[in-house]
Amino acid sequence: MAPFTTPGDGVAGRPGYVLIILAMAVLVISLGLLVAVPVLQTEAQREKEEELIFRGRQYAEAVASSSRRIPANIRPA
């Protein structure tokens, strides 16, 4: 059987230590986010750019395709 503990035993019983540990945990999480957020933003921007390039190529292909189908004598000048 485990021995009984008093309120002053362990980390939870020492005033201020829990607060310091929580502050350190918040600091570590904040530093992780500080590094991760710019990477995620760059990745999202690249995905948007790839999508726009794809759409631009689709438009160019559609215009080229439609201009090939219209006879030369009907095309506007």
CSV table of N, CA, C and O in Angstrom, one decimal:
chain,number,residue,atom,x,y,z
A,1,MET,N,0.8,-1.2,0.0
A,1,MET,CA,0.0,0.0,0.0
A,1,MET,C,0.9,1.2,0.0
A,1,MET,O,1.9,1.3,0.7
A,2,ALA,N,0.5,2.2,-0.8
A,2,ALA,CA,1.3,3.5,-0.9
A,2,ALA,C,1.2,4.3,0.4
A,2,ALA,O,0.1,4.3,1.0
A,3,PRO,N,2.3,4.9,0.7
A,3,PRO,CA,2.2,5.8,1.9
A,3,PRO,C,1.3,7.0,1.7
A,3,PRO,O,1.2,7.5,0.5
A,4,PHE,N,0.7,7.5,2.7
A,4,PHE,CA,-0.1,8.7,2.6
A,4,PHE,C,0.7,9.9,2.4
A,4,PHE,O,1.8,10.0,2.9
A,5,THR,N,0.2,10.8,1.6
A,5,THR,CA,0.9,12.0,1.3
A,5,THR,C,0.2,13.2,2.0
A,5,THR,O,-1.0,13.2,2.1
A,6,THR,N,1.0,14.2,2.3
A,6,THR,CA,0.5,15.4,2.9
A,6,THR,C,0.4,16.5,1.8
A,6,THR,O,1.1,16.3,0.8
A,7,PRO,N,-0.3,17.5,2.0
A,7,PRO,CA,-0.5,18.5,1.0
A,7,PRO,C,0.9,19.2,0.6
A,7,PRO,O,1.0,19.7,-0.5
A,8,GLY,N,1.9,19.1,1.4
A,8,GLY,CA,3.2,19.7,1.1
A,8,GLY,C,4.1,18.8,0.3
A,8,GLY,O,5.2,19.2,-0.1
A,9,ASP,N,3.7,17.5,0.0
A,9,ASP,CA,4.5,16.6,-0.7
A,9,ASP,C,4.4,16.7,-2.2
A,9,ASP,O,3.3,17.1,-2.7
A,10,GLY,N,5.5,16.5,-2.9
A,10,GLY,CA,5.4,16.5,-4.4
A,10,GLY,C,5.5,17.8,-5.0
A,10,GLY,O,5.5,18.9,-4.3
A,11,VAL,N,5.4,17.9,-6.3
A,11,VAL,CA,5.5,19.1,-7.0
A,11,VAL,C,4.2,20.0,-6.8
A,11,VAL,O,4.3,21.2,-6.6
A,12,ALA,N,3.1,19.3,-6.7
A,12,ALA,CA,1.8,20.0,-6.5
A,12,ALA,C,1.8,20.7,-5.2
A,12,ALA,O,1.0,21.7,-5.0
A,13,GLY,N,2.5,20.3,-4.2
A,13,GLY,CA,2.4,20.9,-2.9
A,13,GLY,C,3.3,22.1,-2.7
A,13,GLY,O,3.2,22.8,-1.8
A,14,ARG,N,4.3,22.3,-3.6
A,14,ARG,CA,5.2,23.4,-3.5
A,14,ARG,C,4.6,24.6,-4.3
A,14,ARG,O,4.4,24.6,-5.5
A,15,PRO,N,4.3,25.7,-3.5
A,15,PRO,CA,3.7,26.8,-4.2
A,15,PRO,C,4.6,27.4,-5.3
A,15,PRO,O,5.8,27.6,-5.1
A,16,GLY,N,4.0,27.7,-6.4
A,16,GLY,CA,4.7,28.4,-7.5
A,16,GLY,C,5.3,27.4,-8.5
A,16,GLY,O,5.6,27.8,-9.6
A,17,TYR,N,5.7,26.2,-8.1
A,17,TYR,CA,6.3,25.3,-9.0
A,17,TYR,C,5.4,24.8,-10.2
A,17,TYR,O,5.8,24.7,-11.3
A,18,VAL,N,4.1,24.6,-9.8
A,18,VAL,CA,3.1,24.2,-10.9
A,18,VAL,C,3.0,25.4,-11.9
A,18,VAL,O,2.9,25.2,-13.1
A,19,LEU,N,2.9,26.6,-11.3
A,19,LEU,CA,2.8,27.7,-12.2
A,19,LEU,C,4.0,27.9,-13.1
A,19,LEU,O,3.9,28.1,-14.3
A,20,ILE,N,5.2,27.6,-12.6
A,20,ILE,CA,6.4,27.7,-13.4
A,20,ILE,C,6.4,26.6,-14.5
A,20,ILE,O,6.7,26.8,-15.6
A,21,ILE,N,6.0,25.4,-14.1
A,21,ILE,CA,5.9,24.3,-15.0
A,21,ILE,C,4.9,24.6,-16.2
A,21,ILE,O,5.2,24.4,-17.3
A,22,LEU,N,3.8,25.1,-15.8
A,22,LEU,CA,2.8,25.5,-16.8
A,22,LEU,C,3.3,26.6,-17.7
A,22,LEU,O,3.1,26.5,-19.0
A,23,ALA,N,4.0,27.6,-17.2
A,23,ALA,CA,4.5,28.6,-18.0
A,23,ALA,C,5.6,28.1,-19.0
A,23,ALA,O,5.6,28.5,-20.1
A,24,MET,N,6.4,27.2,-18.5
A,24,MET,CA,7.4,26.6,-19.4
A,24,MET,C,6.7,25.7,-20.5
A,24,MET,O,7.2,25.8,-21.6
A,25,ALA,N,5.6,25.0,-20.1
A,25,ALA,CA,4.9,24.3,-21.2
A,25,ALA,C,4.3,25.2,-22.2
A,25,ALA,O,4.4,24.9,-23.4
A,26,VAL,N,3.7,26.3,-21.8
A,26,VAL,CA,3.2,27.3,-22.7
A,26,VAL,C,4.3,27.9,-23.6
A,26,VAL,O,4.1,28.1,-24.8
A,27,LEU,N,5.4,28.1,-23.0
A,27,LEU,CA,6.6,28.6,-23.8
A,27,LEU,C,7.0,27.6,-24.8
A,27,LEU,O,7.3,28.0,-26.0
A,28,VAL,N,7.1,26.4,-24.5
A,28,VAL,CA,7.5,25.4,-25.4
A,28,VAL,C,6.5,25.2,-26.6
A,28,VAL,O,6.9,25.2,-27.8
A,29,ILE,N,5.2,25.2,-26.2
A,29,ILE,CA,4.2,25.2,-27.3
A,29,ILE,C,4.2,26.4,-28.2
A,29,ILE,O,4.1,26.3,-29.4
A,30,SER,N,4.4,27.6,-27.6
A,30,SER,CA,4.5,28.8,-28.3
A,30,SER,C,5.7,28.8,-29.3
A,30,SER,O,5.5,29.2,-30.4
A,31,LEU,N,6.8,28.3,-28.8
A,31,LEU,CA,8.0,28.2,-29.7
A,31,LEU,C,7.7,27.3,-30.9
A,31,LEU,O,8.1,27.5,-32.0
A,32,GLY,N,7.1,26.2,-30.6
A,32,GLY,CA,6.7,25.2,-31.6
A,32,GLY,C,5.8,25.8,-32.7
A,32,GLY,O,6.0,25.6,-33.9
A,33,LEU,N,4.8,26.6,-32.2
A,33,LEU,CA,3.9,27.2,-33.2
A,33,LEU,C,4.6,28.3,-33.9
A,33,LEU,O,4.3,28.6,-35.1
A,34,LEU,N,5.5,29.0,-33.3
A,34,LEU,CA,6.3,30.1,-33.9
A,34,LEU,C,7.1,29.5,-35.1
A,34,LEU,O,7.2,30.2,-36.1
A,35,VAL,N,7.5,28.3,-35.0
A,35,VAL,CA,8.3,27.7,-36.1
A,35,VAL,C,7.3,27.1,-37.1
A,35,VAL,O,7.5,27.2,-38.3
A,36,ALA,N,6.2,26.5,-36.7
A,36,ALA,CA,5.3,25.8,-37.6
A,36,ALA,C,4.4,26.7,-38.4
A,36,ALA,O,4.1,26.4,-39.6
A,37,VAL,N,4.0,27.8,-37.9
A,37,VAL,CA,3.0,28.6,-38.6
A,37,VAL,C,3.6,29.2,-39.9
A,37,VAL,O,2.9,29.1,-41.0
A,38,PRO,N,4.8,29.7,-40.0
A,38,PRO,CA,5.3,30.2,-41.3
A,38,PRO,C,5.4,29.1,-42.3
A,38,PRO,O,5.2,29.3,-43.5
A,39,VAL,N,5.8,27.9,-41.9
A,39,VAL,CA,5.9,26.8,-42.8
A,39,VAL,C,4.6,26.4,-43.3
A,39,VAL,O,4.4,26.2,-44.6
A,40,LEU,N,3.6,26.4,-42.5
A,40,LEU,CA,2.2,26.1,-43.0
A,40,LEU,C,1.7,27.2,-43.9
A,40,LEU,O,1.0,26.9,-44.9
A,41,GLN,N,2.0,28.4,-43.6
A,41,GLN,CA,1.5,29.5,-44.5
A,41,GLN,C,2.2,29.4,-45.9
A,41,GLN,O,1.6,29.6,-46.9
A,42,THR,N,3.5,29.1,-45.9
A,42,THR,CA,4.2,28.9,-47.2
A,42,THR,C,3.6,27.8,-48.0
A,42,THR,O,3.4,27.9,-49.2
A,43,GLU,N,3.4,26.7,-47.3
A,43,GLU,CA,2.8,25.5,-48.0
A,43,GLU,C,1.4,25.8,-48.6
A,43,GLU,O,1.1,25.5,-49.7
A,44,ALA,N,0.6,26.6,-47.8
A,44,ALA,CA,-0.7,26.9,-48.3
A,44,ALA,C,-0.6,27.9,-49.5
A,44,ALA,O,-1.4,27.7,-50.5
A,45,GLN,N,0.3,28.8,-49.5
A,45,GLN,CA,0.5,29.7,-50.6
A,45,GLN,C,1.0,29.0,-51.8
A,45,GLN,O,0.5,29.2,-52.9
A,46,ARG,N,1.9,28.0,-51.7
A,46,ARG,CA,2.3,27.2,-52.8
A,46,ARG,C,1.2,26.4,-53.4
A,46,ARG,O,1.1,26.3,-54.7
A,47,GLU,N,0.3,25.9,-52.6
A,47,GLU,CA,-0.8,25.1,-53.1
A,47,GLU,C,-1.8,26.0,-53.9
A,47,GLU,O,-2.3,25.6,-55.0
A,48,LYS,N,-2.0,27.2,-53.4
A,48,LYS,CA,-2.8,28.2,-54.2
A,48,LYS,C,-2.2,28.5,-55.5
A,48,LYS,O,-2.9,28.6,-56.5
A,49,GLU,N,-0.9,28.8,-55.5
A,49,GLU,CA,-0.2,29.1,-56.7
A,49,GLU,C,-0.2,27.9,-57.7
A,49,GLU,O,-0.4,28.2,-58.9
A,50,GLU,N,-0.1,26.7,-57.3
A,50,GLU,CA,-0.2,25.6,-58.2
A,50,GLU,C,-1.6,25.5,-58.8
A,50,GLU,O,-1.7,25.2,-60.0
A,51,GLU,N,-2.6,25.7,-58.0
A,51,GLU,CA,-4.0,25.7,-58.4
A,51,GLU,C,-4.2,26.8,-59.5
A,51,GLU,O,-4.8,26.5,-60.5
A,52,LEU,N,-3.7,28.0,-59.3
A,52,LEU,CA,-3.8,29.1,-60.2
A,52,LEU,C,-3.1,28.8,-61.5
A,52,LEU,O,-3.6,29.0,-62.6
A,53,ILE,N,-1.9,28.2,-61.5
A,53,ILE,CA,-1.2,27.8,-62.7
A,53,ILE,C,-2.0,26.7,-63.4
A,53,ILE,O,-2.1,26.8,-64.7
A,54,PHE,N,-2.5,25.8,-62.7
A,54,PHE,CA,-3.3,24.7,-63.4
A,54,PHE,C,-4.5,25.3,-64.1
A,54,PHE,O,-4.8,25.0,-65.3
A,55,ARG,N,-5.2,26.2,-63.4
A,55,ARG,CA,-6.4,26.9,-64.0
A,55,ARG,C,-6.0,27.7,-65.2
A,55,ARG,O,-6.7,27.7,-66.3
A,56,GLY,N,-4.9,28.4,-65.1
A,56,GLY,CA,-4.4,29.2,-66.3
A,56,GLY,C,-4.1,28.4,-67.5
A,56,GLY,O,-4.5,28.7,-68.6
A,57,ARG,N,-3.5,27.2,-67.3
A,57,ARG,CA,-3.2,26.3,-68.4
A,57,ARG,C,-4.5,25.8,-69.0
A,57,ARG,O,-4.6,25.6,-70.2
A,58,GLN,N,-5.5,25.5,-68.1
A,58,GLN,CA,-6.8,25.0,-68.6
A,58,GLN,C,-7.4,26.1,-69.5
A,58,GLN,O,-8.0,25.7,-70.6
A,59,TYR,N,-7.4,27.3,-69.1
A,59,TYR,CA,-8.0,28.4,-69.9
A,59,TYR,C,-7.2,28.5,-71.2
A,59,TYR,O,-7.9,28.7,-72.3
A,60,ALA,N,-5.9,28.5,-71.2
A,60,ALA,CA,-5.1,28.6,-72.4
A,60,ALA,C,-5.5,27.5,-73.4
A,60,ALA,O,-5.6,27.7,-74.6
A,61,GLU,N,-5.6,26.3,-72.8
A,61,GLU,CA,-5.9,25.1,-73.6
A,61,GLU,C,-7.3,25.2,-74.2
A,61,GLU,O,-7.6,24.9,-75.4
A,62,ALA,N,-8.3,25.8,-73.4
A,62,ALA,CA,-9.6,25.9,-73.9
A,62,ALA,C,-9.7,27.0,-75.1
A,62,ALA,O,-10.4,26.8,-76.1
A,63,VAL,N,-9.0,28.1,-74.9
A,63,VAL,CA,-9.0,29.1,-75.9
A,63,VAL,C,-8.3,28.5,-77.2
A,63,VAL,O,-8.8,28.7,-78.3
A,64,ALA,N,-7.2,27.8,-77.1
A,64,ALA,CA,-6.5,27.3,-78.2
A,64,ALA,C,-7.4,26.2,-78.9
A,64,ALA,O,-7.5,26.2,-80.1
A,65,SER,N,-8.1,25.4,-78.1
A,65,SER,CA,-9.0,24.4,-78.7
A,65,SER,C,-10.2,25.0,-79.4
A,65,SER,O,-10.5,24.6,-80.5
A,66,SER,N,-10.8,26.1,-78.9
A,66,SER,CA,-11.9,26.7,-79.5
A,66,SER,C,-11.5,27.4,-80.8
A,66,SER,O,-12.2,27.5,-81.7
A,67,SER,N,-10.3,28.0,-80.8
A,67,SER,CA,-9.9,28.8,-82.0
A,67,SER,C,-9.5,27.8,-83.1
A,67,SER,O,-9.6,28.2,-84.3
A,68,ARG,N,-9.1,26.6,-82.8
A,68,ARG,CA,-8.8,25.6,-83.8
A,68,ARG,C,-10.1,25.0,-84.4
A,68,ARG,O,-10.2,24.7,-85.6
A,69,ARG,N,-11.2,25.0,-83.6
A,69,ARG,CA,-12.5,24.5,-84.2
A,69,ARG,C,-13.2,25.5,-85.0
A,69,ARG,O,-14.1,25.1,-85.8
A,70,ILE,N,-13.0,26.8,-84.9
A,70,ILE,CA,-13.7,27.8,-85.7
A,70,ILE,C,-13.0,27.9,-87.0
A,70,ILE,O,-11.8,28.1,-87.1
A,71,PRO,N,-13.8,27.8,-88.1
A,71,PRO,CA,-13.2,27.9,-89.4
A,71,PRO,C,-12.5,29.3,-89.6
A,71,PRO,O,-13.0,30.3,-89.0
A,72,ALA,N,-11.5,29.3,-90.4
A,72,ALA,CA,-10.7,30.6,-90.6
A,72,ALA,C,-11.5,31.7,-91.2
A,72,ALA,O,-11.3,32.9,-90.9
A,73,ASN,N,-12.5,31.4,-92.1
A,73,ASN,CA,-13.2,32.4,-92.7
A,73,ASN,C,-14.3,33.0,-91.8
A,73,ASN,O,-14.9,34.1,-92.1
A,74,ILE,N,-14.6,32.4,-90.6
A,74,ILE,CA,-15.6,32.9,-89.7
A,74,ILE,C,-15.0,33.6,-88.5
A,74,ILE,O,-15.6,34.4,-87.8
A,75,ARG,N,-13.7,33.4,-88.3
A,75,ARG,CA,-13.0,34.0,-87.1
A,75,ARG,C,-13.0,35.6,-87.3
A,75,ARG,O,-12.8,36.1,-88.3
A,76,PRO,N,-13.3,36.2,-86.1
A,76,PRO,CA,-13.2,37.7,-86.2
A,76,PRO,C,-11.8,38.2,-86.4
A,76,PRO,O,-10.8,37.5,-86.0
A,77,ALA,N,-11.7,39.3,-87.0
A,77,ALA,CA,-10.3,39.8,-87.3
A,77,ALA,C,-9.6,40.4,-86.1
A,77,ALA,O,-10.1,40.7,-85.1
